[in-house]
Amino acid sequence: MPNKAKQEAEERNIAAAAKCIAEHTFPPKLSGWDFYKSIGSPKYVVAPMVDQSELAWRILSRRYNADLCYTPMFNAKLFAKEEKYREEHWAGLKDGLGGGGPNDRPLVAQFCANDPEYLLQAALMVAPYCDAVDINLGCPQHIARRGHYGSFLMEDWPLIASLISTLHKHLPIPVTAKIRVFPEAEKTVAYAKMVVEAGAQILVVHGRLREMKGHLTGVADWEKIKLVQEAVGHLVPVIANGNILYHEDVDRCLEQTGCTGVMSAEGNLYNPAIFTPGHPESWRLAEEYLTICDELDTKIAYTRGHLFKIFRPSLTVHTDLRSELGLANSREEMWAVAQKLKERLIQDAEASRLAEESFEGRVDEQGFPILPHWVAQPYFRQPMPPQDQKKEQTEEVSGATSKRTADDSAHREDEEGVAPSGASIKAKKIKNKKVKVMSNLCRDAKCQNTFSAKCIHQRCKGCCRLHQRDLNSYTCDSHPMRAMLKQQQEEQKQELTKVSSEALGSVAMEGMSSSVALSEIASSDASKSERCTIL
């Protein structure tokens, strides 16, 4: 039975590929180095980034020397099955419009998947409009673990081989792959060889482990990338990914790894001109990006997220505009914030010039250049304190206060990204903790955390709860305070009951007064009648 199902799936794959080839014209399918040369031998590559490497950003990056761009990562199953998902992530696909057209090439479309048939169906839909389809084998996020894709396929080599080989066999354009490394160099090399043997025509190697993400990102291992390059570089081009913070890092990476190109993700997000020398003013990049967004009608959420990253060093100085940008719900409002910030940054730069302030040769404690806040520059995540240090800090806080409130605990979790360590907290709970990374910053001026998109107060969990207490209103569904809300509802119910009782009492008193008045009138009439009778 399994063989029969496999045969039927293969027949469906053949039919789907034949239909795609019959409806569209494709150039001869090339492999390895021939394919790489056919797309211009790209040296500078913009990474696939969910909701961030959209068309407008790709256009901006290409203006600053990006040779090759990847689309954001798409879910292959959703892309294949749901038209709404396709329209949302690849507008105009049903009308035969591919990405940004000839101005958006060379282009690689990336998918995450764990089912070869769905992957092929999705890949065939975009094949006429891109140069290759990439399989994401490196996503380390919790959603990838739940969905069983990305780097959480690293232990399932047969499935990975099936995904790649299915596209290699049936897709009319090349298939590529993006991987992460294992702790063991030997296993990493064996893994890379398996991926290439399965049919990957370009291999991107991110030199970090699956566990290295967020505050635990750490430094990418270029030595392991070099070993992969030496093992399979004669068969397919190998592109290095990781540690590209400044333009100078590009040549340093190429020299140390021997790779043919470098891929930038976060470095590109904070400085889309990373593939050009120098550090342009952030407001210039923002204006250029907003102009592109106006032409393409880019989603507001995408635009806002990019502006927060471009302006990040500036918004730590001009914090009032940070909240204003977070509240902007149209490009007109974003333009207004960008213009305000531009004026201030120009003034800051002029004041620095008049003061003869120099940043040349200045470095921080780690040896990284110190740059003025009005230019584009990389963002460095602050490392988390060691577990024992966090425990000591927790004990100090516990000693200073008799009891810490739930709101304080929630606020601390948001600041550190994980719950406080302690024997009472199981590792499993920490492991399964859902962490949402947003580009919008909390409206509390003293807070550096991001707020949930569903929070009506646009604050992080801790700040939102404190804000609800201040307002004495517990209406945020994203950060509910059920006990306080229940107490408030009980108080309102009691108040309503009290008011109702008083109202009923007032009505009763009025009724009694009316009865007395009527009785007095009746008695008066009776007296008059008696007097008339006597007379």
Tab-separated table of N, CA, C and O in Angstrom, residues 304-401:
chain	number	residue	atom	x	y	z
A	304	ARG	N	6.090	50.048	8.727
A	304	ARG	CA	6.381	50.487	10.092
A	304	ARG	C	7.549	49.697	10.693
A	304	ARG	O	8.439	50.257	11.343
A	305	GLY	N	7.554	48.393	10.459
A	305	GLY	CA	8.629	47.562	10.988
A	305	GLY	C	9.995	47.963	10.464
A	305	GLY	O	10.978	48.025	11.219
A	306	HIS	N	10.066	48.257	9.177
A	306	HIS	CA	11.350	48.669	8.593
A	306	HIS	C	11.797	50.028	9.118
A	306	HIS	O	12.983	50.238	9.372
A	307	LEU	N	10.853	50.948	9.282
A	307	LEU	CA	11.223	52.270	9.788
A	307	LEU	C	11.757	52.193	11.210
A	307	LEU	O	12.699	52.910	11.580
A	308	PHE	N	11.174	51.333	12.016
A	308	PHE	CA	11.675	51.168	13.377
A	308	PHE	C	13.130	50.689	13.380
A	308	PHE	O	13.932	51.118	14.202
A	309	LYS	N	13.467	49.824	12.437
A	309	LYS	CA	14.840	49.296	12.397
A	309	LYS	C	15.816	50.330	11.812
A	309	LYS	O	16.919	50.491	12.325
A	310	ILE	N	15.405	50.996	10.756
A	310	ILE	CA	16.285	52.008	10.168
A	310	ILE	C	16.576	53.127	11.176
A	310	ILE	O	17.703	53.600	11.304
A	311	PHE	N	15.534	53.522	11.905
A	311	PHE	CA	15.651	54.650	12.832
A	311	PHE	C	16.003	54.217	14.266
A	311	PHE	O	15.996	55.068	15.156
A	312	ARG	N	16.306	52.960	14.486
A	312	ARG	CA	16.467	52.494	15.865
A	312	ARG	C	17.446	53.342	16.688
A	312	ARG	O	17.099	53.762	17.805
A	313	PRO	N	18.674	53.614	16.234
A	313	PRO	CA	19.574	54.433	17.064
A	313	PRO	C	19.050	55.849	17.285
A	313	PRO	O	19.305	56.451	18.331
A	314	SER	N	18.304	56.383	16.336
A	314	SER	CA	17.758	57.740	16.486
A	314	SER	C	16.602	57.768	17.479
A	314	SER	O	16.446	58.724	18.241
A	315	LEU	N	15.793	56.705	17.479
A	315	LEU	CA	14.624	56.677	18.355
A	315	LEU	C	14.991	56.473	19.815
A	315	LEU	O	14.168	56.729	20.699
A	316	THR	N	16.193	56.010	20.087
A	316	THR	CA	16.639	55.930	21.478
A	316	THR	C	16.996	57.303	22.022
A	316	THR	O	17.069	57.495	23.236
A	317	VAL	N	17.199	58.268	21.135
A	317	VAL	CA	17.477	59.654	21.524
A	317	VAL	C	16.185	60.473	21.526
A	317	VAL	O	15.866	61.169	22.483
A	318	HIS	N	15.434	60.356	20.437
A	318	HIS	CA	14.174	61.098	20.304
A	318	HIS	C	13.018	60.138	20.606
A	318	HIS	O	12.280	59.710	19.704
A	319	THR	N	12.861	59.821	21.876
A	319	THR	CA	11.916	58.772	22.288
A	319	THR	C	10.458	59.156	22.066
A	319	THR	O	9.611	58.275	21.919
A	320	ASP	N	10.133	60.432	22.042
A	320	ASP	CA	8.742	60.833	21.842
A	320	ASP	C	8.240	60.432	20.458
A	320	ASP	O	7.067	60.093	20.283
A	321	LEU	N	9.143	60.428	19.475
A	321	LEU	CA	8.743	60.051	18.120
A	321	LEU	C	8.618	58.545	17.968
A	321	LEU	O	7.976	58.069	17.027
A	322	ARG	N	9.214	57.811	18.883
A	322	ARG	CA	9.065	56.354	18.853
A	322	ARG	C	7.604	55.971	19.051
A	322	ARG	O	7.055	55.150	18.311
A	323	SER	N	6.976	56.571	20.050
A	323	SER	CA	5.556	56.296	20.291
A	323	SER	C	4.701	56.780	19.127
A	323	SER	O	3.742	56.119	18.732
A	324	GLU	N	5.055	57.911	18.575
A	324	GLU	CA	4.283	58.464	17.455
A	324	GLU	C	4.367	57.556	16.232
A	324	GLU	O	3.370	57.352	15.527
A	325	LEU	N	5.541	56.989	15.992
A	325	LEU	CA	5.687	56.062	14.873
A	325	LEU	C	4.907	54.781	15.128
A	325	LEU	O	4.300	54.219	14.208
A	326	GLY	N	4.900	54.339	16.377
A	326	GLY	CA	4.138	53.130	16.694
A	326	GLY	C	2.653	53.290	16.490
A	326	GLY	O	1.954	52.323	16.193
A	327	LEU	N	2.158	54.514	16.638
A	327	LEU	CA	0.730	54.776	16.470
A	327	LEU	C	0.349	55.117	15.032
A	327	LEU	O	-0.838	55.219	14.721
A	328	ALA	N	1.332	55.316	14.173
A	328	ALA	CA	1.054	55.687	12.783
A	328	ALA	C	0.374	54.527	12.055
A	328	ALA	O	0.902	53.423	12.009
A	329	ASN	N	-0.777	54.800	11.474
A	329	ASN	CA	-1.539	53.752	10.787
A	329	ASN	C	-1.718	54.017	9.295
A	329	ASN	O	-2.537	53.380	8.643
A	330	SER	N	-0.955	54.969	8.781
A	330	SER	CA	-0.996	55.240	7.346
A	330	SER	C	0.382	55.725	6.923
A	330	SER	O	1.175	56.179	7.755
A	331	ARG	N	0.659	55.623	5.635
A	331	ARG	CA	1.965	56.086	5.169
A	331	ARG	C	2.094	57.609	5.309
A	331	ARG	O	3.198	58.121	5.504
A	332	GLU	N	0.958	58.323	5.219
A	332	GLU	CA	1.018	59.769	5.416
A	332	GLU	C	1.519	60.104	6.819
A	332	GLU	O	2.362	60.996	7.013
A	333	GLU	N	1.005	59.368	7.810
A	333	GLU	CA	1.443	59.592	9.189
A	333	GLU	C	2.904	59.191	9.372
A	333	GLU	O	3.647	59.837	10.119
A	334	MET	N	3.323	58.122	8.675
A	334	MET	CA	4.718	57.699	8.763
A	334	MET	C	5.643	58.716	8.097
A	334	MET	O	6.748	58.980	8.589
A	335	TRP	N	5.183	59.275	6.992
A	335	TRP	CA	5.959	60.335	6.344
A	335	TRP	C	6.128	61.522	7.302
A	335	TRP	O	7.212	62.130	7.391
A	336	ALA	N	5.067	61.848	8.010
A	336	ALA	CA	5.117	62.984	8.942
A	336	ALA	C	6.139	62.731	10.050
A	336	ALA	O	6.924	63.628	10.399
A	337	VAL	N	6.136	61.525	10.600
A	337	VAL	CA	7.112	61.190	11.645
A	337	VAL	C	8.524	61.229	11.075
A	337	VAL	O	9.455	61.753	11.712
A	338	ALA	N	8.694	60.664	9.877
A	338	ALA	CA	10.024	60.644	9.251
A	338	ALA	C	10.546	62.059	9.009
A	338	ALA	O	11.743	62.333	9.190
A	339	GLN	N	9.657	62.972	8.617
A	339	GLN	CA	10.076	64.358	8.377
A	339	GLN	C	10.475	65.052	9.682
A	339	GLN	O	11.459	65.796	9.729
A	340	LYS	N	9.700	64.795	10.740
A	340	LYS	CA	10.058	65.365	12.045
A	340	LYS	C	11.428	64.868	12.500
A	340	LYS	O	12.271	65.645	12.967
A	341	LEU	N	11.627	63.561	12.349
A	341	LEU	CA	12.894	62.981	12.777
A	341	LEU	C	14.044	63.472	11.900
A	341	LEU	O	15.156	63.722	12.389
A	342	LYS	N	13.776	63.637	10.618
A	342	LYS	CA	14.799	64.155	9.709
A	342	LYS	C	15.278	65.532	10.162
A	342	LYS	O	16.492	65.796	10.221
A	343	GLU	N	14.334	66.415	10.481
A	343	GLU	CA	14.702	67.758	10.915
A	343	GLU	C	15.566	67.722	12.173
A	343	GLU	O	16.562	68.444	12.286
A	344	ARG	N	15.191	66.875	13.100
A	344	ARG	CA	15.961	66.779	14.348
A	344	ARG	C	17.349	66.200	14.108
A	344	ARG	O	18.333	66.670	14.702
A	345	LEU	N	17.427	65.184	13.240
A	345	LEU	CA	18.720	64.538	12.988
A	345	LEU	C	19.668	65.482	12.260
A	345	LEU	O	20.879	65.473	12.506
A	346	ILE	N	19.129	66.276	11.355
A	346	ILE	CA	19.962	67.276	10.673
A	346	ILE	C	20.499	68.284	11.690
A	346	ILE	O	21.674	68.676	11.641
A	347	GLN	N	19.664	68.682	12.615
A	347	GLN	CA	20.099	69.599	13.663
A	347	GLN	C	21.160	68.956	14.555
A	347	GLN	O	22.145	69.605	14.930
A	348	ASP	N	20.957	67.668	14.881
A	348	ASP	CA	21.934	66.951	15.710
A	348	ASP	C	23.288	66.875	15.010
A	348	ASP	O	24.338	67.075	15.632
A	349	ALA	N	23.241	66.569	13.705
A	349	ALA	CA	24.486	66.455	12.945
A	349	ALA	C	25.199	67.809	12.862
A	349	ALA	O	26.429	67.889	12.983
A	350	GLU	N	24.421	68.864	12.667
A	350	GLU	CA	25.011	70.206	12.583
A	350	GLU	C	25.612	70.621	13.928
A	350	GLU	O	26.705	71.204	13.978
A	351	ALA	N	24.918	70.324	15.015
A	351	ALA	CA	25.439	70.651	16.345
A	351	ALA	C	26.725	69.892	16.625
A	351	ALA	O	27.675	70.436	17.205
A	352	SER	N	26.770	68.639	16.177
A	352	SER	CA	27.981	67.842	16.365
A	352	SER	C	29.137	68.414	15.555
A	352	SER	O	30.283	68.458	16.019
A	353	ARG	N	28.823	68.893	14.354
A	353	ARG	CA	29.867	69.470	13.505
A	353	ARG	C	30.427	70.755	14.106
A	353	ARG	O	31.643	70.979	14.137
A	354	LEU	N	29.502	71.581	14.611
A	354	LEU	CA	29.940	72.842	15.215
A	354	LEU	C	30.765	72.610	16.484
A	354	LEU	O	31.661	73.387	16.807
A	355	ALA	N	30.442	71.539	17.173
A	355	ALA	CA	31.186	71.211	18.389
A	355	ALA	C	32.487	70.474	18.077
A	355	ALA	O	33.221	70.099	18.996
A	356	GLU	N	32.721	70.264	16.758
A	356	GLU	CA	33.928	69.572	16.291
A	356	GLU	C	34.051	68.175	16.920
A	356	GLU	O	35.137	67.724	17.266
A	357	GLU	N	32.901	67.519	17.046
A	357	GLU	CA	32.886	66.159	17.584
A	357	GLU	C	33.297	65.184	16.489
A	357	GLU	O	32.785	65.242	15.372
A	358	SER	N	34.184	64.286	16.798
A	358	SER	CA	34.678	63.320	15.819
A	358	SER	C	34.380	61.898	16.278
A	358	SER	O	34.567	61.552	17.443
A	359	PHE	N	33.900	61.091	15.338
A	359	PHE	CA	33.628	59.685	15.629
A	359	PHE	C	34.659	58.767	14.981
A	359	PHE	O	34.597	57.549	15.140
A	360	GLU	N	35.574	59.330	14.273
A	360	GLU	CA	36.576	58.547	13.565
A	360	GLU	C	37.494	57.827	14.560
A	360	GLU	O	38.066	58.443	15.471
A	361	GLY	N	37.599	56.535	14.388
A	361	GLY	CA	38.479	55.741	15.236
A	361	GLY	C	37.911	55.391	16.596
A	361	GLY	O	38.546	54.658	17.365
A	362	ARG	N	36.708	55.860	16.906
A	362	ARG	CA	36.121	55.562	18.215
A	362	ARG	C	35.503	54.172	18.212
A	362	ARG	O	34.783	53.801	17.274
A	363	VAL	N	35.772	53.398	19.252
A	363	VAL	CA	35.238	52.042	19.361
A	363	VAL	C	34.704	51.838	20.780
A	363	VAL	O	35.111	52.532	21.720
A	364	ASP	N	33.821	50.865	20.923
A	364	ASP	CA	33.279	50.564	22.248
A	364	ASP	C	34.142	49.514	22.948
A	364	ASP	O	35.226	49.157	22.464
A	365	GLU	N	33.646	48.991	24.069
A	365	GLU	CA	34.421	48.029	24.852
A	365	GLU	C	34.704	46.744	24.092
A	365	GLU	O	35.693	46.056	24.360
A	366	GLN	N	33.820	46.409	23.143
A	366	GLN	CA	33.996	45.182	22.367
A	366	GLN	C	34.759	45.415	21.073
A	366	GLN	O	34.960	44.486	20.297
A	367	GLY	N	35.164	46.661	20.830
A	367	GLY	CA	35.944	46.953	19.637
A	367	GLY	C	35.126	47.334	18.428
A	367	GLY	O	35.679	47.510	17.334
A	368	PHE	N	33.791	47.493	18.598
A	368	PHE	CA	32.942	47.886	17.474
A	368	PHE	C	32.941	49.407	17.333
A	368	PHE	O	33.010	50.133	18.333
A	369	PRO	N	32.825	49.906	16.104
A	369	PRO	CA	32.838	51.357	15.890
A	369	PRO	C	31.680	52.052	16.597
A	369	PRO	O	30.563	51.534	16.645
A	370	ILE	N	31.961	53.213	17.185
A	370	ILE	CA	30.908	54.061	17.755
A	370	ILE	C	30.504	55.063	16.683
A	370	ILE	O	31.308	55.870	16.223
A	371	LEU	N	29.244	54.995	16.277
A	371	LEU	CA	28.744	55.833	15.185
A	371	LEU	C	27.695	56.813	15.695
A	371	LEU	O	26.994	56.521	16.679
A	372	PRO	N	27.540	57.956	15.049
A	372	PRO	CA	26.493	58.902	15.454
A	372	PRO	C	25.105	58.314	15.210
A	372	PRO	O	24.905	57.500	14.306
A	373	HIS	N	24.154	58.735	16.017
A	373	HIS	CA	22.831	58.109	15.960
A	373	HIS	C	22.044	58.470	14.711
A	373	HIS	O	20.972	57.902	14.470
A	374	TRP	N	22.524	59.390	13.907
A	374	TRP	CA	21.772	59.779	12.694
A	374	TRP	C	22.183	58.989	11.453
A	374	TRP	O	21.708	59.272	10.357
A	375	VAL	N	23.066	58.008	11.593
A	375	VAL	CA	23.451	57.181	10.445
A	375	VAL	C	22.996	55.741	10.671
A	375	VAL	O	22.809	55.300	11.808
A	376	ALA	N	22.810	55.013	9.576
A	376	ALA	CA	22.400	53.611	9.649
A	376	ALA	C	23.532	52.775	10.234
A	376	ALA	O	24.694	52.954	9.872
A	377	GLN	N	23.181	51.856	11.118
A	377	GLN	CA	24.192	51.046	11.793
A	377	GLN	C	23.569	49.775	12.343
A	377	GLN	O	22.351	49.694	12.522
A	378	PRO	N	24.376	48.758	12.619
A	378	PRO	CA	23.838	47.482	13.098
A	378	PRO	C	23.307	47.594	14.519
A	378	PRO	O	23.661	48.503	15.268
A	379	TYR	N	22.447	46.638	14.858
A	379	TYR	CA	21.885	46.559	16.205
A	379	TYR	C	22.497	45.359	16.912
A	379	TYR	O	22.538	44.261	16.378
A	380	PHE	N	22.973	45.599	18.119
A	380	PHE	CA	23.581	44.520	18.902
A	380	PHE	C	22.628	44.140	20.038
A	380	PHE	O	22.309	44.970	20.890
A	381	ARG	N	22.199	42.893	20.046
A	381	ARG	CA	21.368	42.422	21.152
A	381	ARG	C	22.217	42.297	22.414
A	381	ARG	O	23.323	41.782	22.376
A	382	GLN	N	21.677	42.757	23.524
A	382	GLN	CA	22.390	42.624	24.775
A	382	GLN	C	22.323	41.172	25.238
A	382	GLN	O	21.244	40.578	25.281
A	383	PRO	N	23.462	40.558	25.570
A	383	PRO	CA	23.444	39.163	26.017
A	383	PRO	C	22.706	39.025	27.336
A	383	PRO	O	22.720	39.939	28.168
A	384	MET	N	22.048	37.896	27.519
A	384	MET	CA	21.350	37.633	28.765
A	384	MET	C	22.355	37.358	29.872
A	384	MET	O	23.388	36.740	29.636
A	385	PRO	N	22.073	37.801	31.113
A	385	PRO	CA	22.987	37.512	32.215
A	385	PRO	C	23.006	36.028	32.514
A	385	PRO	O	22.027	35.321	32.248
A	386	PRO	N	24.114	35.499	33.070
A	386	PRO	CA	24.183	34.083	33.422
A	386	PRO	C	23.068	33.711	34.394
A	386	PRO	O	22.570	34.562	35.144
A	387	GLN	N	22.689	32.432	34.398
A	387	GLN	CA	21.590	31.986	35.233
A	387	GLN	C	21.839	32.254	36.719
A	387	GLN	O	20.949	32.674	37.440
A	388	ASP	N	23.094	32.013	37.169
A	388	ASP	CA	23.387	32.230	38.580
A	388	ASP	C	23.307	33.713	38.930
A	388	ASP	O	22.871	34.100	40.012
A	389	GLN	N	23.692	34.572	37.998
A	389	GLN	CA	23.619	36.010	38.231
A	389	GLN	C	22.174	36.464	38.311
A	389	GLN	O	21.810	37.280	39.152
A	390	LYS	N	21.329	35.920	37.421
A	390	LYS	CA	19.924	36.275	37.460
A	390	LYS	C	19.284	35.813	38.766
A	390	LYS	O	18.421	36.459	39.334
A	391	LYS	N	19.730	34.645	39.270
A	391	LYS	CA	19.189	34.119	40.514
A	391	LYS	C	19.545	35.032	41.675
A	391	LYS	O	18.731	35.319	42.551
A	392	GLU	N	20.802	35.519	41.689
A	392	GLU	CA	21.229	36.436	42.740
A	392	GLU	C	20.423	37.728	42.694
A	392	GLU	O	20.002	38.254	43.718
A	393	GLN	N	20.189	38.229	41.476
A	393	GLN	CA	19.405	39.442	41.331
A	393	GLN	C	17.984	39.239	41.838
A	393	GLN	O	17.408	40.084	42.501
A	394	THR	N	17.425	38.066	41.541
A	394	THR	CA	16.069	37.759	41.993
A	394	THR	C	16.004	37.704	43.506
A	394	THR	O	15.059	38.193	44.129
A	395	GLU	N	17.027	37.090	44.133
A	395	GLU	CA	17.054	36.988	45.585
A	395	GLU	C	17.169	38.358	46.230
A	395	GLU	O	16.563	38.638	47.260
A	396	GLU	N	17.969	39.259	45.606
A	396	GLU	CA	18.115	40.609	46.141
A	396	GLU	C	16.786	41.348	46.103
A	396	GLU	O	16.397	42.027	47.041
A	397	VAL	N	16.078	41.200	44.989
A	397	VAL	CA	14.782	41.859	44.864
A	397	VAL	C	13.799	41.288	45.873
A	397	VAL	O	13.030	42.008	46.502
A	398	SER	N	13.840	39.951	46.083
A	398	SER	CA	12.938	39.306	47.023
A	398	SER	C	13.220	39.772	48.446
A	398	SER	O	12.317	39.922	49.261
A	399	GLY	N	14.502	39.999	48.772
A	399	GLY	CA	14.863	40.449	50.102
A	399	GLY	C	14.448	41.881	50.354
A	399	GLY	O	14.131	42.269	51.476
A	400	ALA	N	14.440	42.685	49.298
A	400	ALA	CA	14.099	44.097	49.452
A	400	ALA	C	12.605	44.313	49.560
A	400	ALA	O	12.143	45.267	50.178
A	401	THR	N	11.828	43.435	48.937
A	401	THR	CA	10.371	43.564	48.981
A	401	THR	C	9.766	42.294	49.547
A	401	THR	O	10.248	41.189	49.287
